[in-house]
mmCIF file of C-alpha atoms in Angstrom:
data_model
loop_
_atom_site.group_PDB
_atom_site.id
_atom_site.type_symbol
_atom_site.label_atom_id
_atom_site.label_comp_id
_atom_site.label_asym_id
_atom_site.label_seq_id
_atom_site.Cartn_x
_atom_site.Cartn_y
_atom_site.Cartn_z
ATOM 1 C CA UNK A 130 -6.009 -13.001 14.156
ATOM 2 C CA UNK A 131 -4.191 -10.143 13.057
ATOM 3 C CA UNK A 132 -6.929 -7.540 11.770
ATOM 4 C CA UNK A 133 -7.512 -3.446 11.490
ATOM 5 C CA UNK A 134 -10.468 -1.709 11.057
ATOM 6 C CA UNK A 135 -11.446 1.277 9.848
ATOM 7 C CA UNK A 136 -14.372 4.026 9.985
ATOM 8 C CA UNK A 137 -16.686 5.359 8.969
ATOM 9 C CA UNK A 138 -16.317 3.042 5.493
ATOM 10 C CA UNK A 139 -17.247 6.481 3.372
ATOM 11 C CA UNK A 140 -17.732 10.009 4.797
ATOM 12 C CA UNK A 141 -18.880 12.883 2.593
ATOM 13 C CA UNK A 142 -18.399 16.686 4.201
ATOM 14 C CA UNK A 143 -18.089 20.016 2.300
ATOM 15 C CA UNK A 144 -15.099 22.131 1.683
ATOM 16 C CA UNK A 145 -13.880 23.548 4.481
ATOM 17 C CA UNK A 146 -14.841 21.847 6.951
ATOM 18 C CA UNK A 147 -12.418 19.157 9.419
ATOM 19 C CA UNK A 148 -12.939 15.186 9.721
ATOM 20 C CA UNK A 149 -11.441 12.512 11.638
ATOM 21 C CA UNK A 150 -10.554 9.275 10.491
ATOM 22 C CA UNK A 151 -11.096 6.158 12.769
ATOM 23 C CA UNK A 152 -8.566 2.843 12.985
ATOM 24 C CA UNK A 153 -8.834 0.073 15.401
ATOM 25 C CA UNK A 154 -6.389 -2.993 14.829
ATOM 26 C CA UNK A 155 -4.909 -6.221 16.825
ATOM 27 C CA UNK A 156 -2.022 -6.640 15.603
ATOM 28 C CA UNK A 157 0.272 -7.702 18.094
ATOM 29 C CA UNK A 158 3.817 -7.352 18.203
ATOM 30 C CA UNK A 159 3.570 -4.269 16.968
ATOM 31 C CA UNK A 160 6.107 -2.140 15.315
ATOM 32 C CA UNK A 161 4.300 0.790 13.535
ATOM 33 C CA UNK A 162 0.962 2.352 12.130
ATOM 34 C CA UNK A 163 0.783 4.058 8.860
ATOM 35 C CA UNK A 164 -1.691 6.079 7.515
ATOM 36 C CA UNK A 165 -1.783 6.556 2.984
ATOM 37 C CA UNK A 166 -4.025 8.608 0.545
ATOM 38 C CA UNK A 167 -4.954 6.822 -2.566
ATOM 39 C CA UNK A 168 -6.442 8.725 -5.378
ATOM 40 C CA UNK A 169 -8.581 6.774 -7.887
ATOM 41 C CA UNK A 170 -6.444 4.720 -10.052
ATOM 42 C CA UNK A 171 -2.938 5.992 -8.354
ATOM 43 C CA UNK A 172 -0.834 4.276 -6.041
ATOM 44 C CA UNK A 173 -0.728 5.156 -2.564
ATOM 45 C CA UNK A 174 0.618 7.760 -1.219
ATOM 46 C CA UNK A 175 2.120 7.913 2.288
ATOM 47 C CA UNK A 176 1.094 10.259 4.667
ATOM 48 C CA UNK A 177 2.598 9.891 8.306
ATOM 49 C CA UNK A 178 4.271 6.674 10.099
ATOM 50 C CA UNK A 179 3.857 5.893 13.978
ATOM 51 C CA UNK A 180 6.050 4.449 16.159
ATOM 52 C CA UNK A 181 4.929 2.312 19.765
ATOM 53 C CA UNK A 182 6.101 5.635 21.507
ATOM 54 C CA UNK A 183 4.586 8.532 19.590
ATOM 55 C CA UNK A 184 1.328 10.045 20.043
ATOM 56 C CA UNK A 185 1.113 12.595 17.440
ATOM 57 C CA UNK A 186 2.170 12.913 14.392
ATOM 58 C CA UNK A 187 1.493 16.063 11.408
ATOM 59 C CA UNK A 188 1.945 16.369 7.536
ATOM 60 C CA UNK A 189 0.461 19.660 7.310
ATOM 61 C CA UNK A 190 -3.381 19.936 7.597
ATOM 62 C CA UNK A 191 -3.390 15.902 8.411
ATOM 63 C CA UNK A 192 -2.482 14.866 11.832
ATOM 64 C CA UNK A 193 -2.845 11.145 13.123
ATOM 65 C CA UNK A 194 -2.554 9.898 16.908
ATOM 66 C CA UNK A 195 -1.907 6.720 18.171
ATOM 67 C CA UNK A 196 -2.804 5.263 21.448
ATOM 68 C CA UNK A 197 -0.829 2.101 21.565
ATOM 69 C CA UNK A 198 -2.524 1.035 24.793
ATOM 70 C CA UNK A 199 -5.995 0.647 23.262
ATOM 71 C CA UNK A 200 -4.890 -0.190 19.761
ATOM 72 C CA UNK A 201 -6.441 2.955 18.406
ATOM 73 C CA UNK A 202 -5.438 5.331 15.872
ATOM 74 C CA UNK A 203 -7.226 8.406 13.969
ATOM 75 C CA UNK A 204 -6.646 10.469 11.240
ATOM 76 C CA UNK A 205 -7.848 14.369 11.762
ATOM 77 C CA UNK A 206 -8.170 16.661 8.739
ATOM 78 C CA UNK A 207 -7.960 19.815 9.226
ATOM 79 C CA UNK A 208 -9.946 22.622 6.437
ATOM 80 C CA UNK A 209 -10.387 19.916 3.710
ATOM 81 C CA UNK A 210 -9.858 20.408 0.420
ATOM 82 C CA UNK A 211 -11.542 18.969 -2.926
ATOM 83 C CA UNK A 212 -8.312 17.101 -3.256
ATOM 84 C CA UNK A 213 -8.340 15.573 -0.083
ATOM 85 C CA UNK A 214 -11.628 13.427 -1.840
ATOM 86 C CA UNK A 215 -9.758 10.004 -1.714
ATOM 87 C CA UNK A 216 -9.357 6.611 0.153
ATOM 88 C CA UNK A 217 -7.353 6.682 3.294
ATOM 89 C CA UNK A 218 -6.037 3.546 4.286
ATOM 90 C CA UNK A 219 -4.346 2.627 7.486
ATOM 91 C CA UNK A 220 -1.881 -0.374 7.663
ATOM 92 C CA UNK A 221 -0.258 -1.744 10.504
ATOM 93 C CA UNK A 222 3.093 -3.868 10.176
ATOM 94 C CA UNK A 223 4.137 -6.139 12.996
ATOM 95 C CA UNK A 224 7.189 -6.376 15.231
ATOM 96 C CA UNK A 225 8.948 -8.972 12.953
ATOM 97 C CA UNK A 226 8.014 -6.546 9.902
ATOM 98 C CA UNK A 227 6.444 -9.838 7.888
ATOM 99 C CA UNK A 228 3.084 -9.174 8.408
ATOM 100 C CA UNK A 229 1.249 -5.757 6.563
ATOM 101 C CA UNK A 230 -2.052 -5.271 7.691
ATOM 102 C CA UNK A 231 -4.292 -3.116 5.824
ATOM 103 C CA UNK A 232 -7.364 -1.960 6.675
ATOM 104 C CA UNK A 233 -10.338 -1.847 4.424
ATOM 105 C CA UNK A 234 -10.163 2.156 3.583
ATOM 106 C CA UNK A 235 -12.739 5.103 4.234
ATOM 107 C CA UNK A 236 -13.463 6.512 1.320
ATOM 108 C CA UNK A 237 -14.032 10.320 1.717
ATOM 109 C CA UNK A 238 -15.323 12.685 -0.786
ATOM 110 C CA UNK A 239 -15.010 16.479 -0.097
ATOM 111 C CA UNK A 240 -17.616 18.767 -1.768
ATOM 112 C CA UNK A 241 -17.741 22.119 -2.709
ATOM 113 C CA UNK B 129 14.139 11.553 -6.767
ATOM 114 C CA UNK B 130 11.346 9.593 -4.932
ATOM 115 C CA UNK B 131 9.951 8.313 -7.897
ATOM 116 C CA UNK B 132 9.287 4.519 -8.494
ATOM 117 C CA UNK B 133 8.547 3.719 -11.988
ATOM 118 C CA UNK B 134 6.331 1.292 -13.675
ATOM 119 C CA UNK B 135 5.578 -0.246 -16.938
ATOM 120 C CA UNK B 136 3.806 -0.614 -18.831
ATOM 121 C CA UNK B 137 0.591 1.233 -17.631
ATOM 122 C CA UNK B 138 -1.973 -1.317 -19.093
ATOM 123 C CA UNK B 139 -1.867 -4.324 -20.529
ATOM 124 C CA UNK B 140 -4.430 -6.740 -22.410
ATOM 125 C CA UNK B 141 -3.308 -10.340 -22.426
ATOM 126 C CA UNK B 142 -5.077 -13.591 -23.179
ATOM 127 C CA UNK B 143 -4.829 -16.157 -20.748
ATOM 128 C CA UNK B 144 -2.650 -18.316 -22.750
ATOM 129 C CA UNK B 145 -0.021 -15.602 -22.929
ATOM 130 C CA UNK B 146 3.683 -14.616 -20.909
ATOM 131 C CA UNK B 147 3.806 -11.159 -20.209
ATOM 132 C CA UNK B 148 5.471 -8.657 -17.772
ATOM 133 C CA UNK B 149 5.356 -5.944 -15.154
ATOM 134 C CA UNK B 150 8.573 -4.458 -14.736
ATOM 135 C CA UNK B 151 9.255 -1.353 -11.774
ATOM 136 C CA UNK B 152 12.029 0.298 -11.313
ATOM 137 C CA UNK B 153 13.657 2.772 -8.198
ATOM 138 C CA UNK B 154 17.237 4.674 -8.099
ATOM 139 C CA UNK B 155 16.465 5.658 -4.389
ATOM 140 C CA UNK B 156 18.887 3.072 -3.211
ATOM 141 C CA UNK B 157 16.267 1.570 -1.497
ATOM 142 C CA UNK B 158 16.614 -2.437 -0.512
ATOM 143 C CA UNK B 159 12.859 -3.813 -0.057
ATOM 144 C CA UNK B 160 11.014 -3.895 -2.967
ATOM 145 C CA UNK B 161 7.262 -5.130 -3.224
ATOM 146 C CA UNK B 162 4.417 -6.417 -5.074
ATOM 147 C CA UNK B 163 0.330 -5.987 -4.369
ATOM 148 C CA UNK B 164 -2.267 -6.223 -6.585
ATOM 149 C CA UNK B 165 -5.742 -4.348 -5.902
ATOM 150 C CA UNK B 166 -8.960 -4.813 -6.984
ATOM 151 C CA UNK B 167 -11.157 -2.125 -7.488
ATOM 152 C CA UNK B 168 -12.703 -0.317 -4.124
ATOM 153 C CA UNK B 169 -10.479 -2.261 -1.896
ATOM 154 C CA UNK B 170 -6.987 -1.933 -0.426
ATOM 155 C CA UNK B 171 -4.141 -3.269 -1.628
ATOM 156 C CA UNK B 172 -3.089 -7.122 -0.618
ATOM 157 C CA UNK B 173 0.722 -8.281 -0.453
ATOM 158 C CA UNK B 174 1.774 -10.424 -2.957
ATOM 159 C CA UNK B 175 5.585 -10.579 -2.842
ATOM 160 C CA UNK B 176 8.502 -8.763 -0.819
ATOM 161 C CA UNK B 177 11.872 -8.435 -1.819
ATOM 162 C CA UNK B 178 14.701 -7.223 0.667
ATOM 163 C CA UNK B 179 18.205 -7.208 -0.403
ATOM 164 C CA UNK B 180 17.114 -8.979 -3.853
ATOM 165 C CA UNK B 181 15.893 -12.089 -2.222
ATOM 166 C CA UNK B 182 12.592 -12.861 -1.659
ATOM 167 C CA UNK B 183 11.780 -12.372 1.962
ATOM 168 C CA UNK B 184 7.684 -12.792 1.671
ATOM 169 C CA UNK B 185 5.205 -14.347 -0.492
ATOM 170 C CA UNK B 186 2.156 -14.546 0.681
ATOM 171 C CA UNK B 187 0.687 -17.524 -0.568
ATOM 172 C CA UNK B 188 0.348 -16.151 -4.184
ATOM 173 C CA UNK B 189 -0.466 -18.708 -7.262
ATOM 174 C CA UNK B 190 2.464 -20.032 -9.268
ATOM 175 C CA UNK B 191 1.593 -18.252 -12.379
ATOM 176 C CA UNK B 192 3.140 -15.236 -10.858
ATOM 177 C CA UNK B 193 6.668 -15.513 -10.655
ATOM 178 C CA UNK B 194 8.864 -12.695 -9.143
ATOM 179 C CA UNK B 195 12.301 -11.559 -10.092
ATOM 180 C CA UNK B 196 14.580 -9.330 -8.304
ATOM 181 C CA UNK B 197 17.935 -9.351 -10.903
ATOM 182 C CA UNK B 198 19.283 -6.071 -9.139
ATOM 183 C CA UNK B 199 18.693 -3.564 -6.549
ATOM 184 C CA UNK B 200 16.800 -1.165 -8.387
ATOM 185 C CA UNK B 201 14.521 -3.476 -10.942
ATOM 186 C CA UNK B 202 11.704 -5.542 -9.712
ATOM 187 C CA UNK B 203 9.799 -7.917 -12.496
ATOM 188 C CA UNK B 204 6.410 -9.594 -12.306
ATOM 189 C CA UNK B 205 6.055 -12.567 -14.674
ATOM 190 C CA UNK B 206 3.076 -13.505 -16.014
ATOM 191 C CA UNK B 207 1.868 -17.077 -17.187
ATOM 192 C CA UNK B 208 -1.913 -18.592 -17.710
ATOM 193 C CA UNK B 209 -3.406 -16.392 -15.845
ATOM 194 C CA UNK B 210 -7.096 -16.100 -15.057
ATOM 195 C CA UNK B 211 -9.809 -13.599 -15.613
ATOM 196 C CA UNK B 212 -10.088 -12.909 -11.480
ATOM 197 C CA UNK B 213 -6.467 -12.262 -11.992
ATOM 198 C CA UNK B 214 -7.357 -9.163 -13.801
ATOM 199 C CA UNK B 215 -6.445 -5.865 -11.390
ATOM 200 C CA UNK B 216 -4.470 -2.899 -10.908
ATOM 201 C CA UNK B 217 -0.502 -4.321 -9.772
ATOM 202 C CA UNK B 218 1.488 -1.708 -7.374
ATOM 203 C CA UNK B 219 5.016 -1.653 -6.942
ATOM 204 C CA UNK B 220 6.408 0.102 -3.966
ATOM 205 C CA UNK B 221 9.989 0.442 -2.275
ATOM 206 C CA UNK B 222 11.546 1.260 1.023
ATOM 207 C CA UNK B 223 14.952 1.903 2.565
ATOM 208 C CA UNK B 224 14.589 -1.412 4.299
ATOM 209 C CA UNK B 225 12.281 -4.124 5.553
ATOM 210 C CA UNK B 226 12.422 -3.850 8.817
ATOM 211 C CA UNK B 227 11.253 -0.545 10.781
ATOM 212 C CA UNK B 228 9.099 2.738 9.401
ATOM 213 C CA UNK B 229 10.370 3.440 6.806
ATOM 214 C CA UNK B 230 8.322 5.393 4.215
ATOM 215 C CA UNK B 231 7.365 2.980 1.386
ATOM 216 C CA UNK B 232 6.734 4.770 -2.014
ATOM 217 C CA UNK B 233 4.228 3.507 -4.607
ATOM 218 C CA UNK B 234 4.482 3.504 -8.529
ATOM 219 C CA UNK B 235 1.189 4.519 -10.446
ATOM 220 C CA UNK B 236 0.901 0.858 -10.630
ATOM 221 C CA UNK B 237 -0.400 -1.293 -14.080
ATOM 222 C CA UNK B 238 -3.324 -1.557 -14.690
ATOM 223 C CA UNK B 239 -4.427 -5.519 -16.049
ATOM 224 C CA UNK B 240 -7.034 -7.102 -18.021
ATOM 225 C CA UNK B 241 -6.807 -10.808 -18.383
ATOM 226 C CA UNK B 242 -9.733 -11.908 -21.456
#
């Protein structure tokens, strides 16, 4: 069954500081990983798209890796903000593009 | 402009009643889709659009009826619905279907079904 995961389910850390993101899915074929921000009551926003071949991929202070061979992905962020307090959900779309995948969110709330 | 629009922002209805979500995009873009989202969770696929046919529906009631009538206007119709059915309703677009391609997200409408 196609499934991803995602952890920690909330994470709380102060201003300043870095986190990373966890996402473990089975989707198989796969075609790409994407990682969104949603703010309370907004609609997601996107915030990088992975391919099978790339490892790495940055959209400023947020940088996500894939390992395709272990069906792994994170999501590091770098010197967090108090706007970076939001849900961060990773969805994975197979090869035939009719299947999105979401994963259940972290919710992360950045204090000062 | 990578703006996708929706309206209206809330809406009450009664379960007896026919209402609808309407979203609009001038990016050109040829998917178009539909979740809805309950609160604390992530959003679940209802309907996908590509080319203004419907390419997906994922098993969603009858009492929501999609409409594609161009490339830049996607409708949700309403009908009977229940109180469960109550939720906020994304619309989001993408250059295409197939490969990654960014998909951008309206602010969504927010629905109460008494």
């Amino acid at each position: 069954k196609n499934q991803v995961e995602q952890s920690p389910q909330s994470l709380i850390i102060l201003e300043g500081k870095n986190c990373t993101l966890q996402c473990n899915y089975t989707v198989s074929p796969f075609s790409n990983l994407r990682w969104y921000k949603q703010d309370t009551g907004r609609g997601p926003v996107s915030l990088t798209i992975m391919t099978f071949s790339e490892n790495t991929k940055s959209n400023g202070r947020y940088t996500a890796t894939l390992d395709a061979d272990t069906k792994q992905s994170s999501l590091h962020i770098t010197a967090s903000q108090l706007s970076d307090s939001a849900s961060y959900i990773c969805v994975v779309i197979d090869n035939y593009g009719q299947n999105f995948v979401f994963g259940p969110g972290t919710r992360l709330s950045v204090l000062p | 402009d990578t703006e996708v629009t929706q309206t209206p922002k809330h809406l009450v209805m009664g379960m007896t009643n026919k209402k609808s979500l309407k979203c609009e995009q001038h990016m050109g873009h040829r998917a178009m889709y539909w979740y809805k989202q309950k609160a604390k969770k992530p959003p679940e696929l209802m309907f996908v659009y590509s080319y203004e046919k419907l390419s997906i529906n994922e098993s969603v009631p009858s009492r929501f009826s999609p409409e594609c009538p161009n490339s830049s206007l996607l409708n949700l119709h309403l009908h009977a619905l229940q109180p469960e059915d109550s939720a906020l309703y994304l619309c989001a677009s993408s250059q295409a279907l197939w490969g990654p391609d960014t998909q951008y997200f309206g602010p969504g409408t927010r629905l109460t079904v008494l």
